CSV table of C-alpha atoms and ligand atoms in Angstrom, one decimal:
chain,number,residue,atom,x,y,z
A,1,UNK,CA,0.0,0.0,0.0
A,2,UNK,CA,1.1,3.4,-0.4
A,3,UNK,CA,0.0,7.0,0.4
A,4,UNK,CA,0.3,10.1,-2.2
A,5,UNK,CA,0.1,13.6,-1.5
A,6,UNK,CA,-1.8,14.8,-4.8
A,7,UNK,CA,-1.8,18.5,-5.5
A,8,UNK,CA,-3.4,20.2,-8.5
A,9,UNK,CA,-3.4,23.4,-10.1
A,10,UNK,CA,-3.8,25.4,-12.7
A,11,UNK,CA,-1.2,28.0,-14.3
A,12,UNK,CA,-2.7,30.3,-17.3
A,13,UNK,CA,-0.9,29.5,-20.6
A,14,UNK,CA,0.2,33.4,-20.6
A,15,UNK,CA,2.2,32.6,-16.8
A,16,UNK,CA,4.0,29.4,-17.8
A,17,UNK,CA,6.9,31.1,-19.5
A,18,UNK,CA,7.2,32.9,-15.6
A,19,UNK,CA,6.7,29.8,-13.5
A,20,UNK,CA,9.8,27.6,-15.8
A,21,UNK,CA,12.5,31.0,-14.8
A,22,UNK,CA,15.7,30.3,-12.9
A,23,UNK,CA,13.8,30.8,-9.8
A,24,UNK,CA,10.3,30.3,-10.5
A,25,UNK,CA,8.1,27.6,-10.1
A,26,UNK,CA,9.2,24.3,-11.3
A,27,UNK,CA,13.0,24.8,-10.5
A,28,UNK,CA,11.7,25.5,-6.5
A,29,UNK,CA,10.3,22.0,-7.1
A,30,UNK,CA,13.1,20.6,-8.4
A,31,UNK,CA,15.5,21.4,-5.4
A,32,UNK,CA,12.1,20.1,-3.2
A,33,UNK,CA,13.4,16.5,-4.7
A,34,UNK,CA,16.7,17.1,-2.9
A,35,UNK,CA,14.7,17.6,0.4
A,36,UNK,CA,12.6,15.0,0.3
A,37,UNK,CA,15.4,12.6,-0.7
A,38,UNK,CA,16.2,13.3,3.3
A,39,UNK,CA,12.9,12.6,4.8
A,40,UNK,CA,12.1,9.1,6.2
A,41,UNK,CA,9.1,7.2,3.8
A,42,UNK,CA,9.2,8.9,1.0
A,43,UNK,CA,8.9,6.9,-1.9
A,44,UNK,CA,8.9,9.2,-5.5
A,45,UNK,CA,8.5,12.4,-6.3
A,46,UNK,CA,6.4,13.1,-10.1
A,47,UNK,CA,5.5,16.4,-11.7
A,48,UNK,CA,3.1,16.1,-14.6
A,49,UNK,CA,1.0,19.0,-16.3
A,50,UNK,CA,-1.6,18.6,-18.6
A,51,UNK,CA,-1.2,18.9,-22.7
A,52,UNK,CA,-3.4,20.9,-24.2
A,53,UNK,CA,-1.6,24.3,-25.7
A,54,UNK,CA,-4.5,26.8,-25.3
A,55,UNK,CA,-5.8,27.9,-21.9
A,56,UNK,CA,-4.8,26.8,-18.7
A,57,UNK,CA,-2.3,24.0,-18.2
A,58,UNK,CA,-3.1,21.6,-15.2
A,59,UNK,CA,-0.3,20.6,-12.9
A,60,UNK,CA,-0.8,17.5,-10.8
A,61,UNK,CA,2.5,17.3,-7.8
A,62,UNK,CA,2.5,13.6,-6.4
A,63,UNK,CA,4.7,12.7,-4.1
A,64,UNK,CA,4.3,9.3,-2.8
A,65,UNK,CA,4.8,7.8,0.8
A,66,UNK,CA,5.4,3.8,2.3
A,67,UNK,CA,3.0,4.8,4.9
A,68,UNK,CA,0.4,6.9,6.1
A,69,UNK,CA,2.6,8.6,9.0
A,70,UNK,CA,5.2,9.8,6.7
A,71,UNK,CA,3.0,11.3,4.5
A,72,UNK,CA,1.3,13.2,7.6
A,73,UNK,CA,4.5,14.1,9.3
A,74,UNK,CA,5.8,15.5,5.5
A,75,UNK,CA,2.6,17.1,5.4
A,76,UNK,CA,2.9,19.1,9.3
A,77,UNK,CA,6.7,20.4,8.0
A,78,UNK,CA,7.7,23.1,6.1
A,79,UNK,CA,8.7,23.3,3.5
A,80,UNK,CA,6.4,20.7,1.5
A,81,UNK,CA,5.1,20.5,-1.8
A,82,UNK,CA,1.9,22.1,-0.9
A,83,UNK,CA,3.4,25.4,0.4
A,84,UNK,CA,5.8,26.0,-2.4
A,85,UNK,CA,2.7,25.5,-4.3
A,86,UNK,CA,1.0,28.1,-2.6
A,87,UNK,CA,3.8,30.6,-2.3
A,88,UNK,CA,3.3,31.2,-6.0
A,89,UNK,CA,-0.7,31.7,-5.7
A,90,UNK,CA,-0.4,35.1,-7.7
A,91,UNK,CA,0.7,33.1,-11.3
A,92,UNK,CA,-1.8,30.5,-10.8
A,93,UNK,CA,-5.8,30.4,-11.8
A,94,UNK,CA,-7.2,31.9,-8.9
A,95,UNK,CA,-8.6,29.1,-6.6
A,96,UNK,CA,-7.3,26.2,-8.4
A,97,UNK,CA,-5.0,24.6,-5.9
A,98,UNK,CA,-6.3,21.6,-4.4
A,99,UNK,CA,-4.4,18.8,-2.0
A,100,UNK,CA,-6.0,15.5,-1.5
A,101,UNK,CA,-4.1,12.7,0.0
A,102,UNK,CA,-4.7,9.7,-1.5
A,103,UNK,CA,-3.8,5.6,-1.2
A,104,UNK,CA,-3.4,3.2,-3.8
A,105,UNK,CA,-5.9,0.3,-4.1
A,106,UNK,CA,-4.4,-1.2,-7.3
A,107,UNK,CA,-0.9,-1.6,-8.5
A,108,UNK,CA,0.3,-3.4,-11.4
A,109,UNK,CA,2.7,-5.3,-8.9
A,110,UNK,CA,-1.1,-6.0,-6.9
A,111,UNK,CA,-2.1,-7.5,-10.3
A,112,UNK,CA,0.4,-9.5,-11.2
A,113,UNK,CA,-0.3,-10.9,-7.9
A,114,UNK,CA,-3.3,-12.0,-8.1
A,115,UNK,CA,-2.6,-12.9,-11.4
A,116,UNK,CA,0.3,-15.3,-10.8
A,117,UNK,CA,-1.7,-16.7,-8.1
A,118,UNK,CA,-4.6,-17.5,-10.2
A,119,UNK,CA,-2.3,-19.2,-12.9
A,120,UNK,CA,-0.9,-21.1,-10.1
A,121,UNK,CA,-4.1,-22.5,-9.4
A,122,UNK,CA,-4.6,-23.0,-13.4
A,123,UNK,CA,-1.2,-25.0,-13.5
A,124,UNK,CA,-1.5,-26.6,-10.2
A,125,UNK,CA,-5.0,-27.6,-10.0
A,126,UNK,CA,-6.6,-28.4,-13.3
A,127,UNK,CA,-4.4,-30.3,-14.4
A,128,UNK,CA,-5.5,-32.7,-11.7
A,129,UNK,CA,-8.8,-32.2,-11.1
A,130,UNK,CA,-9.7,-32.1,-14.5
A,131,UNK,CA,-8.3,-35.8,-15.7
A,132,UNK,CA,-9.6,-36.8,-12.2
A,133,UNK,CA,-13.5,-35.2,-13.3
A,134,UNK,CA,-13.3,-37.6,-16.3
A,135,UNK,CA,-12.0,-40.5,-15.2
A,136,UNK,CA,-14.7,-40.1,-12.4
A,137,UNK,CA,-17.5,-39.6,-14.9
A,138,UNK,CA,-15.9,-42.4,-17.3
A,139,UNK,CA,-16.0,-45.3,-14.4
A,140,UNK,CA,-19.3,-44.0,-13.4
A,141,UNK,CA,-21.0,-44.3,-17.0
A,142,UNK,CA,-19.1,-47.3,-16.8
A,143,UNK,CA,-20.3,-48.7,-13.7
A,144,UNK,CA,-23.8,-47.0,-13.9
A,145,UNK,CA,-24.7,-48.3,-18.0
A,146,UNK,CA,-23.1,-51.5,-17.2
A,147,UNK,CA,-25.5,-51.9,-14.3
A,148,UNK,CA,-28.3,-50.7,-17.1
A,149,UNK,CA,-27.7,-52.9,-19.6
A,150,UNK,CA,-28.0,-55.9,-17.3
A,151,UNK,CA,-31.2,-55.1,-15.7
A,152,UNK,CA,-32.8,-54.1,-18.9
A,153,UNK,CA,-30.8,-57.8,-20.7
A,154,UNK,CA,-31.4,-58.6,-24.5
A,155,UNK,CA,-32.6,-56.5,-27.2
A,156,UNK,CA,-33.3,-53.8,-25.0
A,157,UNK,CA,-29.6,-53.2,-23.9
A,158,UNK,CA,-29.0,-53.5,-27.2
A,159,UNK,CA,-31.2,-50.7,-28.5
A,160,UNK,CA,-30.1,-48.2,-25.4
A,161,UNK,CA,-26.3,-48.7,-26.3
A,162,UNK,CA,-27.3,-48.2,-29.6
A,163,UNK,CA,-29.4,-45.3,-29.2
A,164,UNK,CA,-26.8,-43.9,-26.7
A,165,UNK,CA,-24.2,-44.0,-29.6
A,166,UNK,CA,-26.2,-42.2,-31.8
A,167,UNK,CA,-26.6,-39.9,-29.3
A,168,UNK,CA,-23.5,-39.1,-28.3
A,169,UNK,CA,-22.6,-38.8,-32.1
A,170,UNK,CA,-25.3,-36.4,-32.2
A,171,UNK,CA,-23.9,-33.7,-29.6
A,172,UNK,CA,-19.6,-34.7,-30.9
A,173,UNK,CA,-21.1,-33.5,-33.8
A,174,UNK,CA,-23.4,-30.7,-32.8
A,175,UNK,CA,-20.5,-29.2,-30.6
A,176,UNK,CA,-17.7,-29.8,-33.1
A,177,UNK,CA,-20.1,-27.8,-35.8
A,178,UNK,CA,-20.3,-25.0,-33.6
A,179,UNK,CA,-17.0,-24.3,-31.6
A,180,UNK,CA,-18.4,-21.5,-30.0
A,181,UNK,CA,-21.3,-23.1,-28.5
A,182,UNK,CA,-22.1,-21.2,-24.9
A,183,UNK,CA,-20.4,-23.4,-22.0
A,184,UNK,CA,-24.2,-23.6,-20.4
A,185,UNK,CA,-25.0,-26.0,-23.7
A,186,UNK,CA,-21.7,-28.0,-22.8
A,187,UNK,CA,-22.4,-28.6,-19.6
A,188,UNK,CA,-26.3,-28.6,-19.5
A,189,UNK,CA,-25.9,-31.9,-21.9
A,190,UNK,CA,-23.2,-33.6,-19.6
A,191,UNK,CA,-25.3,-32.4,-16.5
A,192,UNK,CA,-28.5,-34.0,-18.4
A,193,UNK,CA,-26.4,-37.0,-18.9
A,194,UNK,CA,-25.1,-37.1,-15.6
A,195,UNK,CA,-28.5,-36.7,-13.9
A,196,UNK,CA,-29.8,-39.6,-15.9
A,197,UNK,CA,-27.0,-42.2,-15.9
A,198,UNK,CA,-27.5,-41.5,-12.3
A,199,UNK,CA,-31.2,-42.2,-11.8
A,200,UNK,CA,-30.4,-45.2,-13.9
A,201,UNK,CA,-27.8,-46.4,-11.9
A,202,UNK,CA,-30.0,-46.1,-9.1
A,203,UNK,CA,-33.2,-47.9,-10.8
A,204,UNK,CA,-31.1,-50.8,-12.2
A,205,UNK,CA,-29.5,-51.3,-8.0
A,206,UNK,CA,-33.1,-51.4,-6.4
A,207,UNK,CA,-34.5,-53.6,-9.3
A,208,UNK,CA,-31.6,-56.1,-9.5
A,209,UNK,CA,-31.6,-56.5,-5.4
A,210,UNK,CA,-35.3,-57.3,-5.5
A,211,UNK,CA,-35.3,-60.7,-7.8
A,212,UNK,CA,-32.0,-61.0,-6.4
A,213,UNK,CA,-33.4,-61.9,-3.1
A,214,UNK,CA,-35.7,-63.7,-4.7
A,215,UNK,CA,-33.8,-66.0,-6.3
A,216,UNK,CA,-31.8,-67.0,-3.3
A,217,UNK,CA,-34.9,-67.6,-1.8
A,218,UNK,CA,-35.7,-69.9,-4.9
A,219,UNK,CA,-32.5,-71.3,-4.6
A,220,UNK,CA,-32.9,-72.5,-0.6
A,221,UNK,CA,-36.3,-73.7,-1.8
A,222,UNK,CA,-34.9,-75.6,-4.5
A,223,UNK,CA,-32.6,-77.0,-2.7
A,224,UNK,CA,-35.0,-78.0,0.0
A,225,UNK,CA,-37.6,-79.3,-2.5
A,226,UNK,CA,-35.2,-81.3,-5.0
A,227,UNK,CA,-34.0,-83.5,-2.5
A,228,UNK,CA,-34.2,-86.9,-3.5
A,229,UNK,CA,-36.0,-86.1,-6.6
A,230,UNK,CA,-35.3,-86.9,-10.3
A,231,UNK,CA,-35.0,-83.5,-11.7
A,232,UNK,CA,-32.0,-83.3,-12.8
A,233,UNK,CA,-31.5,-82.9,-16.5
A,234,UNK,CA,-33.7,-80.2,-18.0
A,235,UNK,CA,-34.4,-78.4,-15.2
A,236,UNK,CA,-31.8,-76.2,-15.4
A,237,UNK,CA,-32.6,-73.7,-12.3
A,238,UNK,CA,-34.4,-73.2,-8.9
A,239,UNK,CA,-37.9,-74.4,-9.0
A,240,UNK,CA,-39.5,-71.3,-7.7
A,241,UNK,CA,-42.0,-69.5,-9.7
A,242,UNK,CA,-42.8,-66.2,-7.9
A,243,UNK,CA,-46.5,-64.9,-8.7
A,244,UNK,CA,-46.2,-61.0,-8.6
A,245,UNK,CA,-49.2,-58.4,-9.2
A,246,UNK,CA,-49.5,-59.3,-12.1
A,247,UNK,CA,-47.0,-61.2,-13.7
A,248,UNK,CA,-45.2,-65.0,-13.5
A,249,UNK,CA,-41.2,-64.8,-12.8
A,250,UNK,CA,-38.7,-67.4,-12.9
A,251,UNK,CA,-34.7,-66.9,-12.3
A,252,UNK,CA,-35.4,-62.9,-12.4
A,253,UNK,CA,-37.7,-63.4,-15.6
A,254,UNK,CA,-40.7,-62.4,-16.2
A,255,UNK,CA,-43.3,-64.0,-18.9
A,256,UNK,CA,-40.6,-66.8,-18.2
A,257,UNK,CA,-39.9,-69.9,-20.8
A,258,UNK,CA,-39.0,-72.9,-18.4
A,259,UNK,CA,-37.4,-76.0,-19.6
A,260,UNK,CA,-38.9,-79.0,-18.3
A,261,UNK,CA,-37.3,-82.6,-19.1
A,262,UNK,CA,-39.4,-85.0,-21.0
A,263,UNK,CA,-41.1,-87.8,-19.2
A,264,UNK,CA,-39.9,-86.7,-15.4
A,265,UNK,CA,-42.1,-85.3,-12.8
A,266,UNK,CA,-41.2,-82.1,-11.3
A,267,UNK,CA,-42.9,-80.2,-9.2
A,268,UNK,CA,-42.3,-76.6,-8.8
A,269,UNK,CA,-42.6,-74.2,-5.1
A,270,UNK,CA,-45.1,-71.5,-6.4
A,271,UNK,CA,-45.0,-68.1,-3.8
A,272,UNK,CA,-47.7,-65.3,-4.3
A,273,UNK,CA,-45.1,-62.3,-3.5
A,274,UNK,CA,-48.5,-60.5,-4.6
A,275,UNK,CA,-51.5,-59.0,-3.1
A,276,UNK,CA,-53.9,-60.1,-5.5
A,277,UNK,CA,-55.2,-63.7,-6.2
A,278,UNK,CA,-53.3,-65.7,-8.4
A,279,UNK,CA,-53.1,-69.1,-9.6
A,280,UNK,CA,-51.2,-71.1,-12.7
A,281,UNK,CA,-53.2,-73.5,-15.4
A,282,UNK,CA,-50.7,-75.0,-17.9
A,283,UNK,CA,-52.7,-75.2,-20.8
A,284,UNK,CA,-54.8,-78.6,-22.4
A,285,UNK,CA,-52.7,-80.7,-25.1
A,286,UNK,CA,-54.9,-78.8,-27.8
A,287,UNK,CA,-53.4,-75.3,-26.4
A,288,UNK,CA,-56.4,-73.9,-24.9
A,289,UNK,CA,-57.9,-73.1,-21.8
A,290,UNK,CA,-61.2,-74.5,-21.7
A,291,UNK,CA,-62.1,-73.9,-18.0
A,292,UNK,CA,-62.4,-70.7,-16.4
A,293,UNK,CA,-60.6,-71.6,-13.0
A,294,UNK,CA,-58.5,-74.9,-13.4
A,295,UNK,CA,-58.6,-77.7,-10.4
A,296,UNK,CA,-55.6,-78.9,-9.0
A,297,UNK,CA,-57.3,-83.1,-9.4
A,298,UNK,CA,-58.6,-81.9,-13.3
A,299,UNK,CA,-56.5,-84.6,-15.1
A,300,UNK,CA,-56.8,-82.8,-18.5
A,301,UNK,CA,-54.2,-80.1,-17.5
A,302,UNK,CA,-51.8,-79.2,-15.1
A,303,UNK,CA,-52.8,-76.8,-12.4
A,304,UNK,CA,-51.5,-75.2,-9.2
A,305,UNK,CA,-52.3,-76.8,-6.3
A,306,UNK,CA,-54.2,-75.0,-4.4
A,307,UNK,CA,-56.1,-74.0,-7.8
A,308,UNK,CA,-56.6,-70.2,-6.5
A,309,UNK,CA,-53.5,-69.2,-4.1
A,310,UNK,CA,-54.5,-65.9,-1.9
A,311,UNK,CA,-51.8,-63.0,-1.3
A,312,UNK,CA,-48.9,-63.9,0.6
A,313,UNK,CA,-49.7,-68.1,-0.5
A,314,UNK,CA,-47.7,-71.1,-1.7
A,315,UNK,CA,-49.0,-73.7,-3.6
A,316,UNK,CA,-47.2,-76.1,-5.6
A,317,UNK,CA,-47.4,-77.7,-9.3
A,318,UNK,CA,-46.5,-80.8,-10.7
A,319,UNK,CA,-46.0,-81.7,-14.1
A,320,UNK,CA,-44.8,-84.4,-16.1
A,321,UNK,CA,-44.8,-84.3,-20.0
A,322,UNK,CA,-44.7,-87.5,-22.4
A,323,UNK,CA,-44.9,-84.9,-25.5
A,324,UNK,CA,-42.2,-82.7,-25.9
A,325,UNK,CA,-42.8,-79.1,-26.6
A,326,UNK,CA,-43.9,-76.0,-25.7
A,327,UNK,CA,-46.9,-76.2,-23.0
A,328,UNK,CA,-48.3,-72.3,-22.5
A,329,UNK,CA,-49.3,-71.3,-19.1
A,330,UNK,CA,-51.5,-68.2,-17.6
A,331,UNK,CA,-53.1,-67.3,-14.2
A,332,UNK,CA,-56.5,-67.9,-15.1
A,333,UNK,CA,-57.2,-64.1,-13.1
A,334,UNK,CA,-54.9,-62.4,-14.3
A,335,UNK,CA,-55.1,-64.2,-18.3
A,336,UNK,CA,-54.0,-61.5,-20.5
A,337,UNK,CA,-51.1,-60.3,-18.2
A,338,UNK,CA,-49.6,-63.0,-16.4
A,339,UNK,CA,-48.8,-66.4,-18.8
A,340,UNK,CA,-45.2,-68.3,-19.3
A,341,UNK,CA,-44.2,-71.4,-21.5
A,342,UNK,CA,-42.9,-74.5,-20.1
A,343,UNK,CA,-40.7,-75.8,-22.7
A,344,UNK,CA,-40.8,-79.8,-22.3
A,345,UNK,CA,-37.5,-81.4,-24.3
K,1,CU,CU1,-53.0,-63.5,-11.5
């Protein structure tokens, strides 16, 4: 920081030749340098007057201080700039002297400054954080889409990644067209992105940890209920069907195609994870369902045992095929929303 002593006046163009004599103005400022040379603080001394050829030429005096008590104390002696000034009153414009002490907010040093410690932080810092940003987004688009894919499985994933790529073709093309697209656009899309990869990620972790209990659950069931029983073979997973409102699932599937081998009995655990009333007819050899509500004992067809199965029921349901192929299979409540396919080979 630094304090200046500003004074300003004005001499009349006609008085200028008087105040530059031998012993006029300026050369009783010049020895002042000498002076002030001797005086604790002070800094510079500058003497600067304004251009213009016609009229009155301003004079600015500065002399500038390290600190505000030199500046007073220089200020409280005699002689100082300010007195000389005044001591030659009768060549100036009348009134025109004016002393202001002043400080400096700004330098160019206080720039550079803050400059330097801005470009540190440009050097230092981005090139870390910004390699760190992508690889962050990069394992979480990896993580998050992988996570996706999975839950969505077959031809949807497919389509997604596919769409995805198109998209992201889209915008590599959209922002390469137009270099000077607003940084908003840039990071609106990635924040779009972001937001939604997210909510994904999050959607595909709650809906694979649901079936995923379920299938361990299966799994204990299968284990209890296979004991001792031929169904090895064709029956290549648990044999849990979960009844759901509304919908049949099987090893996390839902509409589900289950292979059954040919000629063996199996009987599968069926759970109502529902609220609703559910129940499972296997269609007739001709492929049709020619009763309304199907009876475990109805020896035309294979039904769940009990033949309606409340919320929160088991049942079970036993099969055996001498024909392979592919036996359809609906809750007879729920007919247009909840059916499967028992594949018998
Ligand atoms: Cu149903």
């Amino acid at each position: 920081m630094e304090y200046i002593q500003t004074i300003l006046f004005q001499i009349p163009a006609t008085q200028l030749e008087q105040a530059s004599e031998a012993d006029g103005l300026f050369a009783e400022l010049d020895g002042h340098r000498k002076h002030l040379q001797g005086i604790g603080g002070f800094r510079d001394i500058r003497i600067t007057r304004s251009i213009n050829n016609e009229g009155n030429v301003l004079v600015v005096v500065e002399t500038r201080w390290a600190d505000d008590t030199s500046l007073v104390r220089y200020e409280t002696q005699e002689p100082n700039a300010a007195t000389i000034v005044r001591a030659h009153e009768s060549i100036l414009v009348r009134d025109s002297v004016q002393v202001l002490d002043m400080e400096t907010l700004r330098t160019e040093a206080s720039f550079k400054q803050a400059e330097d410690a801005e470009s540190a932080r440009e050097r230092v810092i981005l090139p870390i954080a910004i390699p760190l940003g992508i690889l962050a987004f990069a394992l979480l688009a990896i993580y998050g889409l992988s996570r996706v894919y999975l839950e969505i499985g077959g031809n949807g994933a497919v389509a997604l990644a596919a769409g995805l790529a198109i998209a992201v073709m889209l915008f590599a093309f959209y922002f390469a067209a137009n270099p000077r697209a607003p940084g908003w656009q840039i990071a609106g899309v990635l924040a779009i992105f972001a937001i939604a990869l997210a909510g994904g990620t999050a959607w595909a972790l709650i809906e694979e940890d649901e079936p995923r209990a379920e299938e361990n659950g299966g799994e204990q069931a299968n284990g209890d209920a296979t004991d001792g029983e031929p169904t090895d073979g064709a029956l290549t997973g648990g044999t849990m069907i979960i009844l759901g409102d509304n919908f049949f699932e099987y090893e996390g599937e839902r509409e589900p195609a289950i292979s059954v081998a040919l000629g063996e009995e199996v009987t599968f655990e069926l759970e109502n994870q529902g609220s609703a009333t559910h129940n499972l007819q296997v269609s007739g050899t001709d492929d049709t369902y020619t009763v309304d509500i199907c009876k475990p004992d109805d020896s035309s067809r294979f039904c769940s045992d009990p033949g309606v199965i409340g919320g929160s029921q088991s049942a079970t349901l036993t099969v055996q095929f001498d024909e392979p192929g592919t036996y359809n299979f609906r809750c007879d409540f729920h007919p247009t929303e909840m059916m499967g396919t028992l594949v018998v080979e």
